[in-house]
XYZ file of C-alpha atoms in Angstrom:
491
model
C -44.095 24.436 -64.214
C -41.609 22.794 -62.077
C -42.739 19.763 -60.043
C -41.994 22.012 -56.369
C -44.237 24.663 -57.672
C -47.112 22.266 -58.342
C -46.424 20.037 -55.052
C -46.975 24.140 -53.207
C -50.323 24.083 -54.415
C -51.710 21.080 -52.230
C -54.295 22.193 -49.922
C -55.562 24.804 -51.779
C -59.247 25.541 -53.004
C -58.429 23.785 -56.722
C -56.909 20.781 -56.671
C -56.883 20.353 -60.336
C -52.716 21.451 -59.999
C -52.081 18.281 -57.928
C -54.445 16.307 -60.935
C -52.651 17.057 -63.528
C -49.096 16.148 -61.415
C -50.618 12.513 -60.998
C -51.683 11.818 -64.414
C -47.939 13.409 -65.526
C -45.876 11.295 -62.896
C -48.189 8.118 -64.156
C -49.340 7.515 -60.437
C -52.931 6.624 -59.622
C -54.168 6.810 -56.229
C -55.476 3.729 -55.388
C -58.883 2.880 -54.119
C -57.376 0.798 -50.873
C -55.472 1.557 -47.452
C -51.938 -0.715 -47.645
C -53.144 -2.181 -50.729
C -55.979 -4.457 -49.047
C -58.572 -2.443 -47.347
C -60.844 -0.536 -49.141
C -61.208 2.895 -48.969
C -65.381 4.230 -48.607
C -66.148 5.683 -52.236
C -67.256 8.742 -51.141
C -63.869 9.440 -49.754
C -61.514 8.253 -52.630
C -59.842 11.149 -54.039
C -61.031 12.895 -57.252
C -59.388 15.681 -58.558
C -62.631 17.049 -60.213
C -64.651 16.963 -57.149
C -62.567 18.006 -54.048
C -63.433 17.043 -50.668
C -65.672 19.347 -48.417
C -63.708 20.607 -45.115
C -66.655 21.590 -43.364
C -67.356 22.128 -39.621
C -67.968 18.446 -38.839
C -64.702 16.824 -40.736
C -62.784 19.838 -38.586
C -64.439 19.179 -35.493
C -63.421 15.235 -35.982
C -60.271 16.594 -36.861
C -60.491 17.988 -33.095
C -61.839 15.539 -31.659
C -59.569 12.738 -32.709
C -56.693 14.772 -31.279
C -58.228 15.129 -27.580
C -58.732 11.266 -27.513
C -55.306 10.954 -29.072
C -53.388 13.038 -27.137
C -55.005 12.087 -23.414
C -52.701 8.496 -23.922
C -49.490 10.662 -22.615
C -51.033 12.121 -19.378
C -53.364 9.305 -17.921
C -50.351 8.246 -16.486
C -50.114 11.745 -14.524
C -52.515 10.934 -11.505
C -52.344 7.058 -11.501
C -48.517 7.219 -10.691
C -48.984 6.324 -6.543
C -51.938 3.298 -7.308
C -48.953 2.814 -10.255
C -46.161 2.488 -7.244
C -48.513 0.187 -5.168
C -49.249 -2.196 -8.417
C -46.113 -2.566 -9.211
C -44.412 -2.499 -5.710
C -42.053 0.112 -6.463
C -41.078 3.880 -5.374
C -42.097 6.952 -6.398
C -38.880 7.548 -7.855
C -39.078 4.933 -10.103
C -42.281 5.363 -11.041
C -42.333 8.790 -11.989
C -40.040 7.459 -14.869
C -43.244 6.449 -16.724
C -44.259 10.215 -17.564
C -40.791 10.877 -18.853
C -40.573 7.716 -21.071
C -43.901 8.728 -22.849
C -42.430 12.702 -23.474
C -39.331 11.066 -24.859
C -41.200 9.095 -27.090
C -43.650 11.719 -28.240
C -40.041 14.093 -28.650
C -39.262 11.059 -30.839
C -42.334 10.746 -32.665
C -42.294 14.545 -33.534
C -38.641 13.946 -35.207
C -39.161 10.899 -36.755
C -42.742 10.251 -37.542
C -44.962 14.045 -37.988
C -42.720 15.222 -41.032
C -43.832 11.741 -43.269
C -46.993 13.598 -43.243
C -44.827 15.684 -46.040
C -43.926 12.310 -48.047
C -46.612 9.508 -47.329
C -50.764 9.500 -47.620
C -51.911 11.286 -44.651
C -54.971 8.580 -44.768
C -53.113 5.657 -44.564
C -50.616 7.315 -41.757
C -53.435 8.428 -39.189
C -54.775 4.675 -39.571
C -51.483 3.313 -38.780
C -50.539 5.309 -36.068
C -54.068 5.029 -34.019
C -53.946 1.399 -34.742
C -50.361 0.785 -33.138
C -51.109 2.893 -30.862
C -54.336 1.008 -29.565
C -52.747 -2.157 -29.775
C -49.527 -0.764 -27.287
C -52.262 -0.005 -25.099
C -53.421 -3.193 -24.842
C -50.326 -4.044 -23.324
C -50.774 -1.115 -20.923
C -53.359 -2.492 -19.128
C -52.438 -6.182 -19.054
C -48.740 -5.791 -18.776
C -47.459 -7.032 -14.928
C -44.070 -5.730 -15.388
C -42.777 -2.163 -14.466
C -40.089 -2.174 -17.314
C -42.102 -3.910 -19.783
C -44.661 -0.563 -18.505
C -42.252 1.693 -19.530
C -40.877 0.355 -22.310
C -44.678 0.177 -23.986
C -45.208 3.855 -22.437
C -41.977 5.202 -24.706
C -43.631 3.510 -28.387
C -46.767 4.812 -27.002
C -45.296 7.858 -27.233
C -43.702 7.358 -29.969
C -46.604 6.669 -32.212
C -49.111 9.013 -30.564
C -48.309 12.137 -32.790
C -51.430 11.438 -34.835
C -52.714 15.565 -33.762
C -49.342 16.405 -35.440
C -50.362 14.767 -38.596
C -54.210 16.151 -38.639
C -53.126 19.967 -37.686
C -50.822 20.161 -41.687
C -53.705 18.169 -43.418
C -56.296 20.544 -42.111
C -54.208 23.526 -42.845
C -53.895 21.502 -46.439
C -57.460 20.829 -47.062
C -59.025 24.489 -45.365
C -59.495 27.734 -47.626
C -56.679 30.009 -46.872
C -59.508 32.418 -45.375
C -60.677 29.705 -42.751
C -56.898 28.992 -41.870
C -56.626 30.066 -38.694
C -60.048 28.866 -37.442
C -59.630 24.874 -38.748
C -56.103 24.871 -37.218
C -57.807 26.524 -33.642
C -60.145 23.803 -34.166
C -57.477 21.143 -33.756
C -55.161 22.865 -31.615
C -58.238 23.142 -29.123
C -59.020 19.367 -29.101
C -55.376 18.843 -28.541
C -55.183 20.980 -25.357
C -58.763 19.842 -24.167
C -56.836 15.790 -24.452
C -54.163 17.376 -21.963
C -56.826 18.684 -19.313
C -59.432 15.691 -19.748
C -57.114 12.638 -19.514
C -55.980 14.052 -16.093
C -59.320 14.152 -14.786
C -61.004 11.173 -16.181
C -57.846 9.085 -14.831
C -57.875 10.725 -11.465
C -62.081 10.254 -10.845
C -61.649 6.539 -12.720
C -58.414 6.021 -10.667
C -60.051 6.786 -7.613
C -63.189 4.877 -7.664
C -61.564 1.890 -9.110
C -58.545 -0.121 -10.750
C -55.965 2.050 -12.595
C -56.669 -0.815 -15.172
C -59.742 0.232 -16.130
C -58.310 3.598 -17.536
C -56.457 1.874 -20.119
C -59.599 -0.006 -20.816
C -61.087 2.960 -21.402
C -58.309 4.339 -23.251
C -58.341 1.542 -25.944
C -62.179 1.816 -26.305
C -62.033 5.515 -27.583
C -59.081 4.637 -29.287
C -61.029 1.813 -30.729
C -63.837 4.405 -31.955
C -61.161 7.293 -33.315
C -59.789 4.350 -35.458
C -63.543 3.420 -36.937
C -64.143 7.230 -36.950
C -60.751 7.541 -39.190
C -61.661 5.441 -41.280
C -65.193 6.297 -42.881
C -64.318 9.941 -41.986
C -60.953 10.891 -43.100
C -60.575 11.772 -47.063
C -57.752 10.171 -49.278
C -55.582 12.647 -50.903
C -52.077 11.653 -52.871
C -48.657 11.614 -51.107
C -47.147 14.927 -51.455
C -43.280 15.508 -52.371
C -43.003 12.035 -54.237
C -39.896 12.724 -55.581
C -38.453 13.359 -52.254
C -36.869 10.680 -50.012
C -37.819 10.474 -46.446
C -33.334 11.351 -45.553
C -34.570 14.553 -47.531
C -37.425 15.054 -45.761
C -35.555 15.182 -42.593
C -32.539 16.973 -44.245
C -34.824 19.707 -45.165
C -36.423 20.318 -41.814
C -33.155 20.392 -40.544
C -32.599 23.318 -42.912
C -35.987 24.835 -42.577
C -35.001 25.216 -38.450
C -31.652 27.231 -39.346
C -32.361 29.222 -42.157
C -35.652 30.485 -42.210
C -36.317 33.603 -40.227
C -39.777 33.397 -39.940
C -39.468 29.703 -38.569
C -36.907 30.385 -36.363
C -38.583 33.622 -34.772
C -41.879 32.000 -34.332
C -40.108 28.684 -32.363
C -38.139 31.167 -30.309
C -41.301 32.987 -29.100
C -43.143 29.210 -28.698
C -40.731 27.953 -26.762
C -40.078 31.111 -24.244
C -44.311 31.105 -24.252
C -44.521 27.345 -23.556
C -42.023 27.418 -20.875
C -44.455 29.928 -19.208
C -47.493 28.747 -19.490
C -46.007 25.490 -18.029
C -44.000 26.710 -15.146
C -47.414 28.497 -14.007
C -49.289 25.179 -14.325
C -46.443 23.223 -12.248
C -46.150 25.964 -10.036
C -49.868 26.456 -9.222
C -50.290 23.393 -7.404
C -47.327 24.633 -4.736
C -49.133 27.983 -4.361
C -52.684 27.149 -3.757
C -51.317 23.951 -1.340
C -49.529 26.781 0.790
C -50.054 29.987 2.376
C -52.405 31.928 2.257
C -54.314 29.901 0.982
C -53.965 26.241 2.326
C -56.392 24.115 -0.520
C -56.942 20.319 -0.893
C -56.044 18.361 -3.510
C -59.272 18.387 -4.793
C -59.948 21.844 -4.997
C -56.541 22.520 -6.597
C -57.881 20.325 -9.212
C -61.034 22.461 -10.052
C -58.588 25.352 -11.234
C -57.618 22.887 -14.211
C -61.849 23.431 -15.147
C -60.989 27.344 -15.367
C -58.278 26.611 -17.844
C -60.788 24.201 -19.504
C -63.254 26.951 -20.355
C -60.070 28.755 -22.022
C -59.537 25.917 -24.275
C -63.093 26.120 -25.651
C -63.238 29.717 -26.636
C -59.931 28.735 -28.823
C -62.490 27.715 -31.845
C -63.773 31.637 -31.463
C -60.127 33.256 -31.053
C -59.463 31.426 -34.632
C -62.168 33.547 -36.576
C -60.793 36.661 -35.367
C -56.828 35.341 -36.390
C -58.710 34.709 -40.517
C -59.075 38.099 -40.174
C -55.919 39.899 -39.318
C -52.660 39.539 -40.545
C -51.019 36.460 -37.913
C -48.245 38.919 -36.962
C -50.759 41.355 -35.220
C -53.168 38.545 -33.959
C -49.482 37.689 -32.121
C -49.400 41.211 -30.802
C -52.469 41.070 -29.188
C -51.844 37.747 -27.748
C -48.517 38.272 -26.236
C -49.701 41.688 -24.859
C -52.477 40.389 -23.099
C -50.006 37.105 -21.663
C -47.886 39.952 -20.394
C -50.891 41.699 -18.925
C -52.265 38.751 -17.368
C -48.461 37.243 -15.829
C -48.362 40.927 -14.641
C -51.792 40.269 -12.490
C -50.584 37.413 -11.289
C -47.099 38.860 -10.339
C -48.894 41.747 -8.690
C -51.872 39.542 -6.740
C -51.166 36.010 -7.433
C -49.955 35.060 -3.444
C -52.693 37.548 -2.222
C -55.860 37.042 -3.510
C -57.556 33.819 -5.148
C -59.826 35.341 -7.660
C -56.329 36.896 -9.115
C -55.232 33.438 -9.944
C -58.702 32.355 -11.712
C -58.425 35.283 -13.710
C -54.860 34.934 -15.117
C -55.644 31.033 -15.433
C -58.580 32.158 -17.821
C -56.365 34.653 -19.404
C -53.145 32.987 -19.876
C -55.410 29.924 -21.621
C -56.868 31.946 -24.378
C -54.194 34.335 -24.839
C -51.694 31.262 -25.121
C -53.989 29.559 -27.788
C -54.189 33.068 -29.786
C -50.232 32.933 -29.307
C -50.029 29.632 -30.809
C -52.652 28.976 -33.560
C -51.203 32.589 -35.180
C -47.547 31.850 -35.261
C -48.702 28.496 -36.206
C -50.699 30.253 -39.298
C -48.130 32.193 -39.796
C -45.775 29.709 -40.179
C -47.565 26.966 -41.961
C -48.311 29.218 -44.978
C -44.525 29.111 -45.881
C -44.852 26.159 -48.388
C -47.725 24.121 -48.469
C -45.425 21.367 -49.561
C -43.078 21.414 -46.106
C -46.363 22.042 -43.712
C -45.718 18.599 -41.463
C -42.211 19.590 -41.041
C -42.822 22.919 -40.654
C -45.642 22.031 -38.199
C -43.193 18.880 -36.577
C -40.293 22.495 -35.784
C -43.229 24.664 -33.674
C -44.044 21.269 -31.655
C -40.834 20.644 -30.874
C -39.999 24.293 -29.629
C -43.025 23.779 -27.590
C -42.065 20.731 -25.940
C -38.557 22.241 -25.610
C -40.327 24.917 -23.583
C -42.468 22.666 -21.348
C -39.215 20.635 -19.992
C -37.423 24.350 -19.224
C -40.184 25.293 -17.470
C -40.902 22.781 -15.531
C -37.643 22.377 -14.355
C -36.587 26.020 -14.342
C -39.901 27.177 -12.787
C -39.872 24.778 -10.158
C -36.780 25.241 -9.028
C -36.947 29.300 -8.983
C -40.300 28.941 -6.437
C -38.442 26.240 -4.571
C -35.810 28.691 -3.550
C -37.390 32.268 -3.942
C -40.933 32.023 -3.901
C -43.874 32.411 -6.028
C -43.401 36.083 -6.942
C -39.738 35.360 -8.141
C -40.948 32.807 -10.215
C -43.602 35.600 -11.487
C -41.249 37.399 -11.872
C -38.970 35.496 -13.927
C -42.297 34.436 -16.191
C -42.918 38.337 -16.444
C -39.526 39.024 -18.704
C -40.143 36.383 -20.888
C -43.169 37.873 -21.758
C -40.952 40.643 -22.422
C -38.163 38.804 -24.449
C -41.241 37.092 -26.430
C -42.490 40.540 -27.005
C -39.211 41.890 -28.356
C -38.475 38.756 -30.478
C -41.867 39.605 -32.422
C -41.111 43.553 -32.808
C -37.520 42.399 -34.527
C -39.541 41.532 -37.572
C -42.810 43.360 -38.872
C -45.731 42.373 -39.860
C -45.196 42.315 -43.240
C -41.181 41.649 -43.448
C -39.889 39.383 -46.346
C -38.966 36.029 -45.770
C -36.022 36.189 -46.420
C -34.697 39.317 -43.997
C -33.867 38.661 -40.723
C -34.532 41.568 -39.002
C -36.618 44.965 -39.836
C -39.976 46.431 -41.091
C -41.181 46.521 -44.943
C -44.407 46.710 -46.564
C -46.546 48.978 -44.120
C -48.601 48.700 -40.995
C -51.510 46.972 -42.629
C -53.459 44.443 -39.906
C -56.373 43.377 -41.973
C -55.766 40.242 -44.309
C -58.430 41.865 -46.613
C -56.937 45.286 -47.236
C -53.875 43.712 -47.817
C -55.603 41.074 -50.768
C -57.121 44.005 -52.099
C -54.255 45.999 -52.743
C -52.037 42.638 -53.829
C -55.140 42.377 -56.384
C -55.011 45.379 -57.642
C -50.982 44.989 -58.403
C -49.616 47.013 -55.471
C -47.725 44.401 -53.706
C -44.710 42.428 -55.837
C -42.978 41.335 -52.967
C -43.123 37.919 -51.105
C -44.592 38.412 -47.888
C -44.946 36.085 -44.685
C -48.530 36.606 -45.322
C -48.215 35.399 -49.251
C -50.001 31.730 -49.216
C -48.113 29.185 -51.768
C -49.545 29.562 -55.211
C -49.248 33.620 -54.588
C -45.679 33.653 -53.694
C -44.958 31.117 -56.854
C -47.156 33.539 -59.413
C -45.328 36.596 -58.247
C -41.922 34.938 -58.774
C -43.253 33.417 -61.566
C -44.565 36.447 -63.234
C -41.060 38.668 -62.575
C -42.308 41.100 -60.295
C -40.087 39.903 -57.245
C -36.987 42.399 -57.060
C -34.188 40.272 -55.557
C -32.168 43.035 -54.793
C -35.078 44.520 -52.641
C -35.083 41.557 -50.347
């Protein structure tokens, strides 16, 4: 057994695999974080008694990531009392949001794939303590650059979701795949929506400064929280070097279909889903229509209840093959972008139902491609995960930008429009490769129509499937090619 085909099998249901690599390399994990703190017993790793991912360590998991993730967008509705602090224009101001995004954009390159090299313990500590301590700076700091510059290695350091979303997709049962990484991915979007109102009501009833006091309490508690919650597990890929690392997500960007079809249809989705965010605000404050501030703001609750049935859309994903659970997502974005295309500008309750809509089918979307993707090689899962996040935040900035500028000039059903055929194109880039197409082929349909993950286990069980599938998880893929029933010819 090579040393790759062991590191595959981290993350799944026996861990004795990753055991026996440890006692072979002659590397104990040791019982401390950074060689001085020591880590709770009951959360040292053992390779005869693996750790329990149960509801409560996933809905930590989700939990850390909201409180985590709020740090880049309590910025968003402080930026005038920011101006009037610091004595300063808008303009220059504004820069604050976009030196956090180009230090998460940062983070996501640099920082998310050691997740593939490094103890995922001892990172998540790291990265919520330097990322507390910034904010201490945050809300003492008098100076607008010394602001920004303490905004970008906020940023930079704030991908601690990026790093929990892998290790729960490591630590799961394949089965409950799709529902941990919902789980997460729900917390993570809740973080976006919450931060904005919690600094707006906080902002408006007092100092901006008390925000960031607020900030570094529950920053305070994820870190305490982290550390007598989060299990130890060995670093994976030790015989990799962090240049490899990053040469091999490189690689994995270019050269894997699946990868490259799934970022193509996150970032065209993203871009969506964003330009109707940015957009909203310039359609409600107009005609017909005419709302305040304040009741603009309530339509970010509707999109709040979407976030929370994400947990529920995961269940149904461990079901079905991630390819179909796509299907159905994308098919009901395009239904609900056509509703708003059709009725948006007309009438109101058109607009609360496609902001419903486009929330839940946009976290179906992403948790399945994510699945999908993510059960490539248990070994490359922070990379792999670090290549969808990037596509995503790729996305965002295009349709912002793009979105904005289209409803500037042509209105709000051009921009609908325009959202309506990327729908379309994300629809078309999913039908180029089935649901059960090798790896390895580009384009084209193999292997059936099968949707249920179940059926297709069965009939894999039963020695009717010897090909490598998307859907194969790690150790499956390696028996098959393993065993010689992989016909390299036939892929």
């Amino acid at each position: 057994m090579t040393t790759s085909s062991v590191d595959a099998r981290v993350g799944t249901p026996s861990q004795k695999p990753l055991a026996d690599k440890v006692e072979d390399g002659g590397h104990i994990v040791p019982p401390t974080d950074f060689g001085f703190l020591p880590v709770p017993k009951r959360l040292c790793y053992d390779p005869d008694k693996p750790f329990h991912f149960g509801l409560f360590l996933n809905t930590s998991f989700g939990f850390a990531s909201t409180f985590i993730v709020a740090n880049l967008y309590y910025c968003q509705p402080l930026l005038i009392e920011l101006s009037k602090s610091f004595d300063v224009t808008y303009d220059e101001v504004a820069l604050i949001a976009t030196f956090l995004q180009a230090g998460y954009a940062t983070g996501l390159i640099l920082i998310s794939p050691l997740g593939d090299l490094v103890r995922r313990r001892q990172l998540v500590l790291l990265l919520v303590f330097a990322s507390t301590t910034l904010t201490i700076g945050l809300a003492i700091i008098p100076n607008l650059r010394a602001f920004e510059a303490i905004c970008f290695l906020i940023g930079v350091v704030n991908v601690t979701p990026q790093v929990l979303m892998p290790l729960a997709a490591d630590l799961v049962a394949p089965e409950r795949r799709g529902s941990a990484i919902a789980m997460v991915l729900s917390g993570l979007m809740l973080g976006v929506l919450i931060a904005r109102v919690l600094a707006g009501v906080i902002g408006n009833f007092n100092t901006w400064h008390i925000v960031y006091y607020m900030a570094i309490g529950v920053q305070c508690f994820v870190l305490v929280g982290a550390y007598f919650i989060l299990p130890d597990y060995p670093a994976k890929n030790r015989d990799l070097t962090y240049f490899k690392i990053m040469f091999s997500m490189a690689k994995y960007a270019v050269t894997e279909p699946l990868v490259i079809q799934a970022a193509l249809i996150n970032m065209a989705s993203s871009a969506c889903f964003t330009a109707f965010w940015v957009t909203l605000t310039f359609l409600l404050g107009g005609p017909p229509y005419y709302y305040s501030t304040l009741d603009i703001g309530l339509f970010g609750l509707v999109g709040m209840l979407g976030v929370l049935v994400g947990p529920f859309i995961g269940r149904l994903i461990d079901r079905l093959i991630p390819w179909y659970a796509t299907l159905v997502a994308t098919f009901l974005l395009l239904a609900f972008q056509a509703v708003q295309t059709a009725a948006g500008g007309i009438n109101v309750w058109a607009v609360v139902v496609v902001c419903f809509g486009l929330d839940v089918a946009r976290q179906m979307q992403q948790v399945s491609l994510t699945t999908a993707v993510l059960s490539i090689s248990a070994a490359a899962r922070a990379r792999l995960n670090a290549i969808l996040i990037l596509s995503l935040f790729i996305g965002q900035v295009i349709g912002s930008s793009v979105g904005t500028e289209v409803f500037v000039r042509h209105g709000w059903r051009a921009c609908a429009l325009l959202m309506l055929a990327l729908y379309g194109f994300q629809l078309a880039m999913l039908l180029s490769r089935g649901p059960h197409c090798p790896r390895t082929r580009w384009l084209g349909w193999a292997g059936g129509f099968e949707a249920r993950k179940s059926v297709v286990k069965a009939w894999e069980m039963h020695g009717g499937g010897t090909e490598v599938h998307q859907t194969d998880s790690a150790p499956q893929a390696e028996n098959k090619m393993e065993q010689g029933l992989i016909d390299q010819t036939a892929t």
